[in-house]
Amino acid sequence: MRIPFDKWPKLVFIFVPAAITIIAAAVLAVEYFQPDTAKAIRLVKESSSRKENFTVQQYLYSTLYHYKNNGEAIEINGWRAEPSTDERAPIVVEFSYTDAIGLHIARWGADVKRGVVIPLNEIASDLSWH
């Protein structure tokens, strides 16, 4: 079947918005069905850091990951979250790394329903803006 050349604008105005809608719905569905621990980690990563206009994740990349790439002895264990037994309690999110001084664990409490992140120890307070 051959589509006449004069019909292509109508097809573009039908199929491009339909494709954008389908892709957006798929992204929202994937995000909706993520476990709360993954949402909590993302919430902490995207929260404001102590460096202006940086998220916590960007601040970590600009410091720890930069030092590691420059050859310093830093082992990054990464992110993990513990689901809470009480639905009202925040999910505890941790980022850990080891350097020449020893093991460092930053802990935050993330309330996914309210979108609130609270530093739970000094290391997390040093990374976060609160």
PDB file of C-alpha atoms in Angstrom:
ATOM      1  CA  MET A   1       0.000   0.000   0.000  1.00  0.00           C
ATOM      2  CA  ARG A   2       1.355   3.329  -0.996  1.00  0.00           C
ATOM      3  CA  ILE A   3       0.629   6.443   1.064  1.00  0.00           C
ATOM      4  CA  PRO A   4       0.048   9.513  -1.044  1.00  0.00           C
ATOM      5  CA  PHE A   5       2.654  12.209  -0.476  1.00  0.00           C
ATOM      6  CA  ASP A   6       0.056  14.800   0.547  1.00  0.00           C
ATOM      7  CA  LYS A   7      -1.157  12.635   3.493  1.00  0.00           C
ATOM      8  CA  TRP A   8       2.141  12.529   5.443  1.00  0.00           C
ATOM      9  CA  PRO A   9       1.471  15.628   7.620  1.00  0.00           C
ATOM     10  CA  LYS A  10      -1.754  14.062   8.927  1.00  0.00           C
ATOM     11  CA  LEU A  11       0.084  10.852   9.752  1.00  0.00           C
ATOM     12  CA  VAL A  12       2.834  12.746  11.572  1.00  0.00           C
ATOM     13  CA  PHE A  13       0.305  14.663  13.656  1.00  0.00           C
ATOM     14  CA  ILE A  14      -1.384  11.390  14.611  1.00  0.00           C
ATOM     15  CA  PHE A  15       1.501   8.987  15.185  1.00  0.00           C
ATOM     16  CA  VAL A  16       4.132  11.252  16.802  1.00  0.00           C
ATOM     17  CA  PRO A  17       1.872  12.384  19.676  1.00  0.00           C
ATOM     18  CA  ALA A  18       0.610   8.811  20.072  1.00  0.00           C
ATOM     19  CA  ALA A  19       4.193   7.516  20.307  1.00  0.00           C
ATOM     20  CA  ILE A  20       5.128  10.228  22.843  1.00  0.00           C
ATOM     21  CA  THR A  21       2.062   9.355  24.948  1.00  0.00           C
ATOM     22  CA  ILE A  22       2.867   5.636  24.908  1.00  0.00           C
ATOM     23  CA  ILE A  23       6.497   6.235  25.897  1.00  0.00           C
ATOM     24  CA  ALA A  24       5.501   8.616  28.715  1.00  0.00           C
ATOM     25  CA  ALA A  25       2.929   6.119  30.021  1.00  0.00           C
ATOM     26  CA  ALA A  26       5.550   3.354  30.008  1.00  0.00           C
ATOM     27  CA  VAL A  27       8.037   5.506  31.944  1.00  0.00           C
ATOM     28  CA  LEU A  28       5.386   6.422  34.526  1.00  0.00           C
ATOM     29  CA  ALA A  29       4.331   2.778  34.889  1.00  0.00           C
ATOM     30  CA  VAL A  30       7.918   1.630  35.448  1.00  0.00           C
ATOM     31  CA  GLU A  31       8.444   4.372  38.034  1.00  0.00           C
ATOM     32  CA  TYR A  32       5.143   3.619  39.781  1.00  0.00           C
ATOM     33  CA  PHE A  33       5.879  -0.089  40.162  1.00  0.00           C
ATOM     34  CA  GLN A  34       9.420   0.384  41.546  1.00  0.00           C
ATOM     35  CA  PRO A  35       9.893  -0.843  45.096  1.00  0.00           C
ATOM     36  CA  ASP A  36       9.855   1.843  47.792  1.00  0.00           C
ATOM     37  CA  THR A  37      13.540   1.206  48.533  1.00  0.00           C
ATOM     38  CA  ALA A  38      14.491   2.148  44.956  1.00  0.00           C
ATOM     39  CA  LYS A  39      12.306   5.264  45.194  1.00  0.00           C
ATOM     40  CA  ALA A  40      13.955   6.186  48.509  1.00  0.00           C
ATOM     41  CA  ILE A  41      17.463   5.841  47.046  1.00  0.00           C
ATOM     42  CA  ARG A  42      16.476   8.002  44.077  1.00  0.00           C
ATOM     43  CA  LEU A  43      14.931  10.579  46.432  1.00  0.00           C
ATOM     44  CA  VAL A  44      18.165  10.851  48.432  1.00  0.00           C
ATOM     45  CA  LYS A  45      20.351  10.973  45.304  1.00  0.00           C
ATOM     46  CA  GLU A  46      18.233  13.808  43.882  1.00  0.00           C
ATOM     47  CA  SER A  47      18.051  15.812  47.124  1.00  0.00           C
ATOM     48  CA  SER A  48      20.047  19.022  47.505  1.00  0.00           C
ATOM     49  CA  SER A  49      23.669  18.747  48.539  1.00  0.00           C
ATOM     50  CA  ARG A  50      25.707  21.253  50.528  1.00  0.00           C
ATOM     51  CA  LYS A  51      27.259  22.483  47.280  1.00  0.00           C
ATOM     52  CA  GLU A  52      25.052  25.025  45.564  1.00  0.00           C
ATOM     53  CA  ASN A  53      22.989  23.684  42.636  1.00  0.00           C
ATOM     54  CA  PHE A  54      24.299  20.117  43.095  1.00  0.00           C
ATOM     55  CA  THR A  55      22.314  17.054  44.080  1.00  0.00           C
ATOM     56  CA  VAL A  56      23.816  14.587  46.545  1.00  0.00           C
ATOM     57  CA  GLN A  57      24.673  12.243  43.660  1.00  0.00           C
ATOM     58  CA  GLN A  58      26.379  15.037  41.685  1.00  0.00           C
ATOM     59  CA  TYR A  59      28.329  16.084  44.767  1.00  0.00           C
ATOM     60  CA  LEU A  60      29.513  12.502  45.323  1.00  0.00           C
ATOM     61  CA  TYR A  61      30.614  12.225  41.696  1.00  0.00           C
ATOM     62  CA  SER A  62      32.460  15.523  41.874  1.00  0.00           C
ATOM     63  CA  THR A  63      34.334  14.506  45.026  1.00  0.00           C
ATOM     64  CA  LEU A  64      34.644  10.792  45.803  1.00  0.00           C
ATOM     65  CA  TYR A  65      34.462   9.476  42.267  1.00  0.00           C
ATOM     66  CA  HIS A  66      36.880  12.185  41.112  1.00  0.00           C
ATOM     67  CA  TYR A  67      39.394  11.225  43.821  1.00  0.00           C
ATOM     68  CA  LYS A  68      39.027   7.550  42.943  1.00  0.00           C
ATOM     69  CA  ASN A  69      39.599   8.244  39.235  1.00  0.00           C
ATOM     70  CA  ASN A  70      42.745  10.190  40.164  1.00  0.00           C
ATOM     71  CA  GLY A  71      44.223   7.122  41.831  1.00  0.00           C
ATOM     72  CA  GLU A  72      43.387   7.640  45.481  1.00  0.00           C
ATOM     73  CA  ALA A  73      42.624   4.514  47.494  1.00  0.00           C
ATOM     74  CA  ILE A  74      38.853   4.829  47.720  1.00  0.00           C
ATOM     75  CA  GLU A  75      36.539   1.856  47.518  1.00  0.00           C
ATOM     76  CA  ILE A  76      32.943   2.845  46.856  1.00  0.00           C
ATOM     77  CA  ASN A  77      30.419   0.328  48.156  1.00  0.00           C
ATOM     78  CA  GLY A  78      27.482   2.357  46.861  1.00  0.00           C
ATOM     79  CA  TRP A  79      23.854   2.768  47.795  1.00  0.00           C
ATOM     80  CA  ARG A  80      21.540   0.497  49.722  1.00  0.00           C
ATOM     81  CA  ALA A  81      18.204   0.880  51.465  1.00  0.00           C
ATOM     82  CA  GLU A  82      16.488  -1.058  54.215  1.00  0.00           C
ATOM     83  CA  PRO A  83      12.717  -1.273  54.038  1.00  0.00           C
ATOM     84  CA  SER A  84      11.015  -0.152  57.201  1.00  0.00           C
ATOM     85  CA  THR A  85       8.822  -2.533  59.179  1.00  0.00           C
ATOM     86  CA  ASP A  86       6.570   0.384  60.128  1.00  0.00           C
ATOM     87  CA  GLU A  87       4.888   1.962  57.081  1.00  0.00           C
ATOM     88  CA  ARG A  88       4.946   5.394  58.742  1.00  0.00           C
ATOM     89  CA  ALA A  89       8.685   5.296  59.481  1.00  0.00           C
ATOM     90  CA  PRO A  90      11.114   6.601  56.864  1.00  0.00           C
ATOM     91  CA  ILE A  91      13.216   4.172  54.838  1.00  0.00           C
ATOM     92  CA  VAL A  92      16.878   4.208  55.895  1.00  0.00           C
ATOM     93  CA  VAL A  93      19.154   4.850  52.894  1.00  0.00           C
ATOM     94  CA  GLU A  94      22.923   4.394  53.149  1.00  0.00           C
ATOM     95  CA  PHE A  95      25.874   5.329  50.981  1.00  0.00           C
ATOM     96  CA  SER A  96      29.161   3.752  52.024  1.00  0.00           C
ATOM     97  CA  TYR A  97      32.767   4.037  50.972  1.00  0.00           C
ATOM     98  CA  THR A  98      36.180   3.192  52.372  1.00  0.00           C
ATOM     99  CA  ASP A  99      39.238   5.452  52.161  1.00  0.00           C
ATOM    100  CA  ALA A 100      42.606   5.629  53.916  1.00  0.00           C
ATOM    101  CA  ILE A 101      40.899   6.632  57.172  1.00  0.00           C
ATOM    102  CA  GLY A 102      38.414   3.743  57.169  1.00  0.00           C
ATOM    103  CA  LEU A 103      34.783   2.918  56.443  1.00  0.00           C
ATOM    104  CA  HIS A 104      32.333   5.808  56.079  1.00  0.00           C
ATOM    105  CA  ILE A 105      28.573   5.287  56.009  1.00  0.00           C
ATOM    106  CA  ALA A 106      26.198   8.183  55.351  1.00  0.00           C
ATOM    107  CA  ARG A 107      22.616   7.506  56.519  1.00  0.00           C
ATOM    108  CA  TRP A 108      19.445   9.306  55.567  1.00  0.00           C
ATOM    109  CA  GLY A 109      15.804   8.758  56.400  1.00  0.00           C
ATOM    110  CA  ALA A 110      13.663   9.022  53.270  1.00  0.00           C
ATOM    111  CA  ASP A 111       9.897   9.443  53.465  1.00  0.00           C
ATOM    112  CA  VAL A 112       8.818   8.489  49.958  1.00  0.00           C
ATOM    113  CA  LYS A 113       5.174   9.463  50.413  1.00  0.00           C
ATOM    114  CA  ARG A 114       5.984  13.022  51.536  1.00  0.00           C
ATOM    115  CA  GLY A 115       9.190  13.384  49.479  1.00  0.00           C
ATOM    116  CA  VAL A 116      11.275  14.328  52.536  1.00  0.00           C
ATOM    117  CA  VAL A 117      14.935  13.424  53.159  1.00  0.00           C
ATOM    118  CA  ILE A 118      16.480  13.767  56.625  1.00  0.00           C
ATOM    119  CA  PRO A 119      20.197  13.193  57.369  1.00  0.00           C
ATOM    120  CA  LEU A 120      20.589  10.675  60.189  1.00  0.00           C
ATOM    121  CA  ASN A 121      24.317  11.042  60.904  1.00  0.00           C
ATOM    122  CA  GLU A 122      27.120  13.576  60.581  1.00  0.00           C
ATOM    123  CA  ILE A 123      28.440  12.275  57.248  1.00  0.00           C
ATOM    124  CA  ALA A 124      24.985  12.573  55.667  1.00  0.00           C
ATOM    125  CA  SER A 125      24.652  16.083  57.125  1.00  0.00           C
ATOM    126  CA  ASP A 126      27.983  17.026  55.561  1.00  0.00           C
ATOM    127  CA  LEU A 127      26.716  15.866  52.157  1.00  0.00           C
ATOM    128  CA  SER A 128      23.172  17.249  52.370  1.00  0.00           C
ATOM    129  CA  TRP A 129      21.760  20.737  52.550  1.00  0.00           C
ATOM    130  CA  HIS A 130      19.519  21.008  55.618  1.00  0.00           C
TER     131      HIS A 130
END
